[in-house]
GROMACS .gro file of C-alpha atoms in nm:
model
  123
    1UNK     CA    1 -25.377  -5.802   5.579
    2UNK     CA    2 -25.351  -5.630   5.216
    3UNK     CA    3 -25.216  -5.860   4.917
    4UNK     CA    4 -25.104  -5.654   4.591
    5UNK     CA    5 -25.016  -5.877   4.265
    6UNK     CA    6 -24.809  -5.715   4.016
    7UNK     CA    7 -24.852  -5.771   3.641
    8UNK     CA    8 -24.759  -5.583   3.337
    9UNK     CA    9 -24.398  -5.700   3.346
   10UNK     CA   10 -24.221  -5.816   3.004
   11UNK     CA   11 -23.931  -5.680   2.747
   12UNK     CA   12 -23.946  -5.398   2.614
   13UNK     CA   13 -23.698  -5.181   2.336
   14UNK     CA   14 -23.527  -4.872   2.474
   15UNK     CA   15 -23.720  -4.597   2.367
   16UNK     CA   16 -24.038  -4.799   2.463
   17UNK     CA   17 -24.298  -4.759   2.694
   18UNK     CA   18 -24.493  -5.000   2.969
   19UNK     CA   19 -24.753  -4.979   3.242
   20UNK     CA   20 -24.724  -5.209   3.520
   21UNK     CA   21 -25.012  -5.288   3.755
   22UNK     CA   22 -25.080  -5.361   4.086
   23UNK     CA   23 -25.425  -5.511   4.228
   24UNK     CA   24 -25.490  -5.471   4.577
   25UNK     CA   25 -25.698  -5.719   4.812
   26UNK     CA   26 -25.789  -5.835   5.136
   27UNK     CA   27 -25.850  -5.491   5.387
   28UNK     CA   28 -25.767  -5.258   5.104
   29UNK     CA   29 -25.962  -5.006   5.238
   30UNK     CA   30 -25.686  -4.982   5.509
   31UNK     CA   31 -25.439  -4.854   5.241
   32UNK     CA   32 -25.284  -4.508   5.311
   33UNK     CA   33 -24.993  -4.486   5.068
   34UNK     CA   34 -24.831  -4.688   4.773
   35UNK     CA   35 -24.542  -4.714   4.643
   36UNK     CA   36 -24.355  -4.837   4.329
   37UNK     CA   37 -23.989  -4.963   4.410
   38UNK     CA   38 -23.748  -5.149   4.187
   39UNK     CA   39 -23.449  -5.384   4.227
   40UNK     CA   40 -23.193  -5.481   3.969
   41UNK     CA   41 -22.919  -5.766   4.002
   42UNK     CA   42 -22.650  -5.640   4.253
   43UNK     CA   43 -22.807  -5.329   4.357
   44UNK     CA   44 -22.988  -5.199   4.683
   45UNK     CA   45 -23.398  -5.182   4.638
   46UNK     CA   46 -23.461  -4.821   4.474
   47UNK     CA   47 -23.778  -4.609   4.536
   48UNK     CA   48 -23.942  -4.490   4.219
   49UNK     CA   49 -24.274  -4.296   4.295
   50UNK     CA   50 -24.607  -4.332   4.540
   51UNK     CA   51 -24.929  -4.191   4.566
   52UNK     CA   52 -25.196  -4.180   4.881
   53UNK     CA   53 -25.484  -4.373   4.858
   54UNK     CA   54 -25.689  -4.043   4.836
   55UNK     CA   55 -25.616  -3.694   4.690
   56UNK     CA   56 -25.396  -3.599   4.432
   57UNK     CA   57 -25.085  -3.627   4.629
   58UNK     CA   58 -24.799  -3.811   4.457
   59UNK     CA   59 -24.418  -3.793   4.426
   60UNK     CA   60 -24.139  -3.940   4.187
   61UNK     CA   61 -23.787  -4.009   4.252
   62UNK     CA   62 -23.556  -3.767   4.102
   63UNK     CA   63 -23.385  -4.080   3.891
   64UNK     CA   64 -23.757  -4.078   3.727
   65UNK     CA   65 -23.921  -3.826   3.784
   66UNK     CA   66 -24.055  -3.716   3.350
   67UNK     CA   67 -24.039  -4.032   3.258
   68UNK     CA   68 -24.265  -4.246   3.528
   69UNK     CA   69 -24.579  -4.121   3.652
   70UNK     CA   70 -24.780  -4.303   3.906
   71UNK     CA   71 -25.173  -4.330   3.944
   72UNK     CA   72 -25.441  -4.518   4.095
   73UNK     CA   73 -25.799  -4.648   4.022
   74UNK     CA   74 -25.992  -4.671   4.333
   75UNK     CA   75 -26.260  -4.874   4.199
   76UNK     CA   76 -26.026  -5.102   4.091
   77UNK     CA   77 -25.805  -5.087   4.420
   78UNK     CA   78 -25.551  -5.054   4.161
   79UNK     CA   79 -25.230  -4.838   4.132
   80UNK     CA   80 -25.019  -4.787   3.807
   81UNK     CA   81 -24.665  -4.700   3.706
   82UNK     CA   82 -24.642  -4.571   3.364
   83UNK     CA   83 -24.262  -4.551   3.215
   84UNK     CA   84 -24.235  -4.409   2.924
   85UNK     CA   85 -23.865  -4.382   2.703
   86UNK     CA   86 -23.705  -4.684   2.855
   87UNK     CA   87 -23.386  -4.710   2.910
   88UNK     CA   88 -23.131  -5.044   2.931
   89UNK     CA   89 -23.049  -4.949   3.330
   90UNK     CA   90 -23.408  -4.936   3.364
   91UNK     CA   91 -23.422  -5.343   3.389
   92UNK     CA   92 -23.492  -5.469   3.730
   93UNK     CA   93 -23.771  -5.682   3.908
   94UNK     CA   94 -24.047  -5.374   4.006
   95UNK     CA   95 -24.263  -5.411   4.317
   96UNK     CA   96 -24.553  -5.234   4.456
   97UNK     CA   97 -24.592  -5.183   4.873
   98UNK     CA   98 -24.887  -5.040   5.078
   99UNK     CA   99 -24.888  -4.870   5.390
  100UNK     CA  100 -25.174  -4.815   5.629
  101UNK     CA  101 -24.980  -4.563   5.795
  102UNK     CA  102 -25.190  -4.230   5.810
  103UNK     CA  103 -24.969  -3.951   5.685
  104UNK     CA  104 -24.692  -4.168   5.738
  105UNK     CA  105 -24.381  -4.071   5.459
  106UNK     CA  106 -24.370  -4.167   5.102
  107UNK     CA  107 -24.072  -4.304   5.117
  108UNK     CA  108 -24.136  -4.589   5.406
  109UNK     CA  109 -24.154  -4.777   5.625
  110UNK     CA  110 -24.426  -5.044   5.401
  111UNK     CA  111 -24.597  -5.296   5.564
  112UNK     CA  112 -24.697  -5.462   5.224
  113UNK     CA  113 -24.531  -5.610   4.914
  114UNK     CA  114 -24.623  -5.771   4.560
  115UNK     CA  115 -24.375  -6.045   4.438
  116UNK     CA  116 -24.314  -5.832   4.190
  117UNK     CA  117 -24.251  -5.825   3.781
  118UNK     CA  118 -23.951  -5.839   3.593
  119UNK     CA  119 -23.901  -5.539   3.341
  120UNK     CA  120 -23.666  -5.604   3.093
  121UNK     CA  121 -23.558  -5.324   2.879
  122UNK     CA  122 -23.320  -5.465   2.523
  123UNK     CA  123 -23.083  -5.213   2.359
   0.00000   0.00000   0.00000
């Protein structure tokens, strides 16, 4: 089992920046891939960016991609999403997911979730 606590959430003005974390535990070492997602009121879950465990490999949605960059600290069994020049539509609860999946896609199927942390972007 791998846990992963969010944290970095709050309100932030357009134009703004924010990093949100996420702390793996429990058999991180079994961690393949993560993945930053988001969900705002009314709308399907959307896939932002994810990165493998090891290597340089990441990727971004397009929706994105410029503005959010994702990275890790291994030490810290931590991964980061960085989100720079906020915008109002970018306000949604954002969650992190593992997979142990070797090689398996960016994009899903994760095993794992956070509870995630509301970002809330004021015009």
């Amino acid at each position: 089992q791998v846990q992963l606590v969010e944290s970095g959430g709050g309100l932030v003005q357009a134009g703004g920046s924010l990093r949100v974390s996420c702390a793996a535990s429990g058999r991180a070492s079994d961690v393949y891939t993560m993945g930053w997602f988001r969900q705002a009121p009314g709308k399907e879950r959307e896939f932002l960016a994810a990165i493998r465990w090891s290597g340089d490999s990441t990727v971004a949605a397009d929706s994105v991609k410029g503005r959010f960059s994702i990275s890790r600290e291994n030490a810290k069994n931590t991964v980061y999403l960085q989100m720079n020049s906020l915008k109002p539509e970018d306000t949604a609860v954002y969650y992190c997911a593992a997979s142990s999946r070797v090689s398996g896609s960016y994009y899903g199927p994760y095993t794992y979730w956070g509870q995630g942390t509301q970002v809330t972007v004021s015009s």
